mmCIF file of C-alpha atoms in Angstrom:
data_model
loop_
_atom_site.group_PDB
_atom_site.id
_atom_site.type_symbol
_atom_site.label_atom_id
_atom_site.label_comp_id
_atom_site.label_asym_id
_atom_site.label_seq_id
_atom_site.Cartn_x
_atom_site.Cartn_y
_atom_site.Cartn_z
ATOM 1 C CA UNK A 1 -22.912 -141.061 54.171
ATOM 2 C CA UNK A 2 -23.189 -140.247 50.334
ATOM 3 C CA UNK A 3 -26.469 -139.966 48.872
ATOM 4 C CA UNK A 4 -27.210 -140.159 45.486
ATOM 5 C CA UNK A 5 -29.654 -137.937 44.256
ATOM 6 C CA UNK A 6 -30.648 -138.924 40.755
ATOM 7 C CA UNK A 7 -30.880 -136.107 38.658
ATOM 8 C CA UNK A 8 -34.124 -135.845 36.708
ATOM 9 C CA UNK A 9 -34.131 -136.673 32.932
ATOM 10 C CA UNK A 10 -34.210 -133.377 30.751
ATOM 11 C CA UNK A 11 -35.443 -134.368 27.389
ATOM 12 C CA UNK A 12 -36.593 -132.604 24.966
ATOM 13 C CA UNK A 13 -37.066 -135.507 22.386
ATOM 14 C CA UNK A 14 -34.880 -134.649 20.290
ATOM 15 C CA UNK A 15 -33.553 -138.075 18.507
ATOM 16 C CA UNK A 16 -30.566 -137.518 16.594
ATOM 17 C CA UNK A 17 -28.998 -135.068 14.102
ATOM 18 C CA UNK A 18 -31.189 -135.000 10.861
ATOM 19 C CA UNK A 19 -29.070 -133.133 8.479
ATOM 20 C CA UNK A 20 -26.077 -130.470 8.249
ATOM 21 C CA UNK A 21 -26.333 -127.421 5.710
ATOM 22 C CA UNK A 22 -23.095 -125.704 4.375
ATOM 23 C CA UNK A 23 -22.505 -122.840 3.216
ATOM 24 C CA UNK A 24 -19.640 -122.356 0.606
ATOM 25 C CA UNK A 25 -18.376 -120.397 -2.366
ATOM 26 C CA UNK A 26 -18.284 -122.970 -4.921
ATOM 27 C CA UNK A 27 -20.769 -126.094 -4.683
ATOM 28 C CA UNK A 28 -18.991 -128.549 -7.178
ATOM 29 C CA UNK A 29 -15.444 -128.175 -5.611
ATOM 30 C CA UNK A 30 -16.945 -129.451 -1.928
ATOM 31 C CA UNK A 31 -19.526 -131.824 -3.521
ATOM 32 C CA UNK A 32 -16.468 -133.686 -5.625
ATOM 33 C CA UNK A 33 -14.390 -133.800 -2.578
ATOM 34 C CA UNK A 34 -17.490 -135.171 -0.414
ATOM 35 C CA UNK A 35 -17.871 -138.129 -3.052
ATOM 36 C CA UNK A 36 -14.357 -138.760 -2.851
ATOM 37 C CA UNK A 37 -13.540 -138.481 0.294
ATOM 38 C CA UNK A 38 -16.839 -139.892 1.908
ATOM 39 C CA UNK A 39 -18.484 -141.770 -0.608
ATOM 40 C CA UNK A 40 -21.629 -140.242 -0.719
ATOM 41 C CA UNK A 41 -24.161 -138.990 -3.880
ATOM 42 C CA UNK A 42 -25.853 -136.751 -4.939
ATOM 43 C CA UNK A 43 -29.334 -137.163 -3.380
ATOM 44 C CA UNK A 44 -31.279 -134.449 -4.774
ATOM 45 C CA UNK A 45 -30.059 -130.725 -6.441
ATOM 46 C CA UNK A 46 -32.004 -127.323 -6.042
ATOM 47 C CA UNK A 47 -31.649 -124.205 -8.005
ATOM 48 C CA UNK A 48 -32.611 -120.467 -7.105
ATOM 49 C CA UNK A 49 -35.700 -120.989 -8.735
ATOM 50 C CA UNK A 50 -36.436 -124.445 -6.981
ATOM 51 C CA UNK A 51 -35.831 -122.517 -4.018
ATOM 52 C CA UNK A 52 -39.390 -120.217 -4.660
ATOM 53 C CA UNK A 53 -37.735 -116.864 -5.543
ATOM 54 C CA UNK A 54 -34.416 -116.205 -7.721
ATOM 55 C CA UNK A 55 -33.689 -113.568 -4.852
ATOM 56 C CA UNK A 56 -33.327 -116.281 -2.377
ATOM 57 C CA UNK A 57 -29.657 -115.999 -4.174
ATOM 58 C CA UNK A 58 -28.581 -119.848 -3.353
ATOM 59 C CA UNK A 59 -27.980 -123.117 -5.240
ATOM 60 C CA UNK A 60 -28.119 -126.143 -3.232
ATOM 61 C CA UNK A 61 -27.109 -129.888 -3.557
ATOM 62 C CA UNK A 62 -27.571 -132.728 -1.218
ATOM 63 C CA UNK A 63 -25.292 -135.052 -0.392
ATOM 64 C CA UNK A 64 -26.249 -138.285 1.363
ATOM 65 C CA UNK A 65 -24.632 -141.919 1.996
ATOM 66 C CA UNK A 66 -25.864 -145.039 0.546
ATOM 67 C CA UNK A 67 -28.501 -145.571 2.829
ATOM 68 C CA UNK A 68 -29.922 -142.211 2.939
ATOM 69 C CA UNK A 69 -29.289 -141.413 6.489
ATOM 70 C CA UNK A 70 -27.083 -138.827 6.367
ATOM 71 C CA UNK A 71 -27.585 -135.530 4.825
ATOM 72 C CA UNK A 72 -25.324 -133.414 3.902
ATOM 73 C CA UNK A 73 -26.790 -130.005 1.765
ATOM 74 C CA UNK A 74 -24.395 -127.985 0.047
ATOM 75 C CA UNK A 75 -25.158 -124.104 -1.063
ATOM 76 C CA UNK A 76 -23.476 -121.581 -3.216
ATOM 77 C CA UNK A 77 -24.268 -118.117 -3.662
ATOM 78 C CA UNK A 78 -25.680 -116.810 -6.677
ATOM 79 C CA UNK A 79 -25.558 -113.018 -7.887
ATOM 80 C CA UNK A 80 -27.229 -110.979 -10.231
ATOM 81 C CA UNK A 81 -30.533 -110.760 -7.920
ATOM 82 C CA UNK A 82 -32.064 -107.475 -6.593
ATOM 83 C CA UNK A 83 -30.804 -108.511 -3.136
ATOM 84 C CA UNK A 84 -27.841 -109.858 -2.015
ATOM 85 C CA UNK A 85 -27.562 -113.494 -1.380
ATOM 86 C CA UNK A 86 -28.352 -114.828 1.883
ATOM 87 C CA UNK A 87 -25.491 -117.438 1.280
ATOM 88 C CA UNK A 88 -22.951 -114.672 0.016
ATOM 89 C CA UNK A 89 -23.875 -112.976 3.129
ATOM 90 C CA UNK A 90 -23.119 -115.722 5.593
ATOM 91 C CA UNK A 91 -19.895 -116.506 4.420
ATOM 92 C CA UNK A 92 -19.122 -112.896 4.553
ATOM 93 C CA UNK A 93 -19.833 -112.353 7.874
ATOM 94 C CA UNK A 94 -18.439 -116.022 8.748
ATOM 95 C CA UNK A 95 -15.083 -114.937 6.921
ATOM 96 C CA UNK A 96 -15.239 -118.155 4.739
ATOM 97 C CA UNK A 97 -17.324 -120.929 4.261
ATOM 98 C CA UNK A 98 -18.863 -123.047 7.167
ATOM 99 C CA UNK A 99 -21.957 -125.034 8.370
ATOM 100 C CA UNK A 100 -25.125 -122.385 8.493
ATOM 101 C CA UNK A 101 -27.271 -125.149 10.476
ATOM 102 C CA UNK A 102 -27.986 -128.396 11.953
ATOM 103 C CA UNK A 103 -30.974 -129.815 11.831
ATOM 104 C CA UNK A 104 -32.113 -132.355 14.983
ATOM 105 C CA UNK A 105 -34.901 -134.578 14.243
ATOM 106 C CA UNK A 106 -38.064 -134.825 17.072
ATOM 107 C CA UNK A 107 -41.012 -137.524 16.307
ATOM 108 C CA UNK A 108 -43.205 -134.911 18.041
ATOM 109 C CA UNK A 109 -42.252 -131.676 17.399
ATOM 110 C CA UNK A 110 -45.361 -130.083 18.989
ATOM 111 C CA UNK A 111 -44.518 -131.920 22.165
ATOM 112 C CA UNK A 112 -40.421 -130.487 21.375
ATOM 113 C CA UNK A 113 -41.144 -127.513 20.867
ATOM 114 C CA UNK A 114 -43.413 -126.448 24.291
ATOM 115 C CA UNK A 115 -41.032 -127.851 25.878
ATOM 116 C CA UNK A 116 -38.178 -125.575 24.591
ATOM 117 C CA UNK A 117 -40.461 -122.693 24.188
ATOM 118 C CA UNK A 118 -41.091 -122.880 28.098
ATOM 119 C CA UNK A 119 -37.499 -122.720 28.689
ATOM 120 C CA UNK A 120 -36.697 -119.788 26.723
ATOM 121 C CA UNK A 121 -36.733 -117.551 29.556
ATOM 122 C CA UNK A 122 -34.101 -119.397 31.569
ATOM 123 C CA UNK A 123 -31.507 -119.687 28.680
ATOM 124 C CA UNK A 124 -33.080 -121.200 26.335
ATOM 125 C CA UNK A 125 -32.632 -120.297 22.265
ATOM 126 C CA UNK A 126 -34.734 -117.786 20.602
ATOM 127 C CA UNK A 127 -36.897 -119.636 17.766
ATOM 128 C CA UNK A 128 -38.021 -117.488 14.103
ATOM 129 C CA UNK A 129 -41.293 -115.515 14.318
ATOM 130 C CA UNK A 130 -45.150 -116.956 13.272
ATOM 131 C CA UNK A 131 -45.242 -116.445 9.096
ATOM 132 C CA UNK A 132 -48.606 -115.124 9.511
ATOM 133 C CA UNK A 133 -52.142 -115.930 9.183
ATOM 134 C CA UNK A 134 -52.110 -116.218 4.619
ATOM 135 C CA UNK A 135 -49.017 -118.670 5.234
ATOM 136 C CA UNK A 136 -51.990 -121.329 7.375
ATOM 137 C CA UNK A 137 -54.794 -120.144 5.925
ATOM 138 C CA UNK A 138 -53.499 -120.323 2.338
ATOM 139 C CA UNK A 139 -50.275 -121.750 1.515
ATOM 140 C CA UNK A 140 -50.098 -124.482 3.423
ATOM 141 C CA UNK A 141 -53.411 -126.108 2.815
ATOM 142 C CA UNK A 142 -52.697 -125.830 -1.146
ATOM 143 C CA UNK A 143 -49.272 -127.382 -0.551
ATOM 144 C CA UNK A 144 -50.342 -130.115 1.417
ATOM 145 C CA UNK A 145 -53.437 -130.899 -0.182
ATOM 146 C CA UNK A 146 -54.794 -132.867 2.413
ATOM 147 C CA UNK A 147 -51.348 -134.685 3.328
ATOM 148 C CA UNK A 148 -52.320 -133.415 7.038
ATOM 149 C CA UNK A 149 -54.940 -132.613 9.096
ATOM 150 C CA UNK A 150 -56.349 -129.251 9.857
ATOM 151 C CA UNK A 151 -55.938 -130.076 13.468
ATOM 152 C CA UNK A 152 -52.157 -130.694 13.109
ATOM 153 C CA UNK A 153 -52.355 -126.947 11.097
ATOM 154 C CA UNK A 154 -53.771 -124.914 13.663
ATOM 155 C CA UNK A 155 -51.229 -126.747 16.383
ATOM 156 C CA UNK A 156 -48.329 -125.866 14.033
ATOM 157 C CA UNK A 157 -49.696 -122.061 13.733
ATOM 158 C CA UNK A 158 -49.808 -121.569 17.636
ATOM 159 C CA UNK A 159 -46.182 -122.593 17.534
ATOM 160 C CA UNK A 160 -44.981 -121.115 14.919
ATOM 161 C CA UNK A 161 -43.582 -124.420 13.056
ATOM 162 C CA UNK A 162 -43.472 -123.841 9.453
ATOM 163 C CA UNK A 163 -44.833 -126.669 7.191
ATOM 164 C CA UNK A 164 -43.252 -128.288 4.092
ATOM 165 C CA UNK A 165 -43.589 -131.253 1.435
ATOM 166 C CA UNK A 166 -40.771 -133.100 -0.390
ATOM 167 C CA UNK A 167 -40.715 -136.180 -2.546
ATOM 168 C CA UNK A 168 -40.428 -138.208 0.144
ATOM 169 C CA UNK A 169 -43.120 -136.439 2.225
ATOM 170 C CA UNK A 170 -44.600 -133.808 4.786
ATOM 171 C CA UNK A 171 -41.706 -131.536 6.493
ATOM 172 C CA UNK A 172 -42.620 -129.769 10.184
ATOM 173 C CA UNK A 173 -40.026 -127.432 10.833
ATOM 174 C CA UNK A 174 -38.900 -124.357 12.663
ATOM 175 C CA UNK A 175 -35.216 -122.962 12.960
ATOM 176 C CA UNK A 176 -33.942 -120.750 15.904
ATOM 177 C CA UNK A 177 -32.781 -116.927 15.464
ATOM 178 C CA UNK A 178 -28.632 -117.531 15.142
ATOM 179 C CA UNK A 179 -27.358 -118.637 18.006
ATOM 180 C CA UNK A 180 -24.061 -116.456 17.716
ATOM 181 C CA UNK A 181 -23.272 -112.452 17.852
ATOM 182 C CA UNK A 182 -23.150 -112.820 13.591
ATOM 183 C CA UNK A 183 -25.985 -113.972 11.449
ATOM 184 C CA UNK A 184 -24.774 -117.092 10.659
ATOM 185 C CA UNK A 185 -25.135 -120.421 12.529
ATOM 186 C CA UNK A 186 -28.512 -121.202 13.868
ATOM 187 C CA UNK A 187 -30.780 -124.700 14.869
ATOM 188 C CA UNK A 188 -33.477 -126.287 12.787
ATOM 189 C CA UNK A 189 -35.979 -128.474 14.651
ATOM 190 C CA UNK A 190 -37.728 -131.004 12.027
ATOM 191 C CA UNK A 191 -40.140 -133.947 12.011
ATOM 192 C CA UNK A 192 -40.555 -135.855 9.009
ATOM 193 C CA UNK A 193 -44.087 -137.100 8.232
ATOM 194 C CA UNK A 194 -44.888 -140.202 6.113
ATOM 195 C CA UNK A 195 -41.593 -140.928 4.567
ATOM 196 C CA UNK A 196 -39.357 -143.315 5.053
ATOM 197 C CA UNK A 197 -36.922 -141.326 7.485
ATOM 198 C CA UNK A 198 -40.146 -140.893 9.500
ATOM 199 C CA UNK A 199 -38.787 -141.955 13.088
ATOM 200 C CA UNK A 200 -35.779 -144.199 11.428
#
């Protein structure tokens, strides 16, 4: 007779689809068309020097729905910089504008992220290097100013997760080489801590 065999549950804990970043030529015709045709708002607006350098070549606004649950960043290109932008570049090699990354949200990214890193030998994705020893050492201890623990650091720096701050809190995040044969569309893993996304 039949037998079912249940099949083990594969989980990797990811929860549910954080935010989605596009890329596009012009940031005000697709943000205007997102109010209208969406009804979201304009959540929060970055420019190239928000971003930490002028070369990082982007502008960026968020988009989000009344309830703050979906995000929707926008970027544009900007020129003028010693390098080319990294947005310019995408939609170059994407032939147009498109979605540069998803970001799925984890409530324990260290726990997410052995897992996946275990599995990247048998077809798993490929994540971004480690920063490097100033980035833990220095950076991320002034950013934070004591918004983690030192413990949590040193976890983060073994698995190369980078970390962040925004007004709403502490960012732990780490994005996957592009997943395609073109530079363009690649994975962000993220866990928000102590803000009111935090596991919502």
């Amino acid at each position: 007779g039949y037998v079912n065999h249940k099949r083990p549950d594969i989980s990797y804990g990811l929860k549910r689809a954080d935010h989605a970043v596009s890329n596009v030529p012009c940031l005000t015709d697709v943000t205007e068309h997102l109010i209208k045709m969406l009804g979201l708002h304009e959540f929060g607006e970055f420019t190239a020097e928000d971003v930490g350098t002028v070369d990082s070549g982007l502008n960026s606004m968020v988009m989000a729905n009344n309830a703050q649950t979906v995000l929707m960043p926008v970027n544009e290109p900007t020129f003028g910089t010693r390098r080319k932008s990294q947005i310019q570049s995408f939609i170059e090699h994407h032939q147009g504008p498109g979605i540069q990354h998803i970001a799925l949200q984890t409530d324990d990214i260290l726990a997410t992220m052995r897992k996946m890193q275990a599995q990247t030998d048998f077809g798993g994705v490929e994540f971004m290097g480690n920063p490097g020893a100033d980035y833990y050492e220095n950076h991320v201890p002034q950013k934070m100013k004591g918004l983690i623990s030192q413990e949590l650091i040193d976890e983060c720096r073994k698995l190369s997760i980078l970390i962040d701050r925004d007004d709403e809190g502490g960012l732990l995040q780490i994005f996957t080489k592009p997943l395609l044969d073109r530079p363009t569309f690649f994975i962000e893993i993220i866990q928000r801590v102590g803000c009111p996304l935090d596991g919502g």
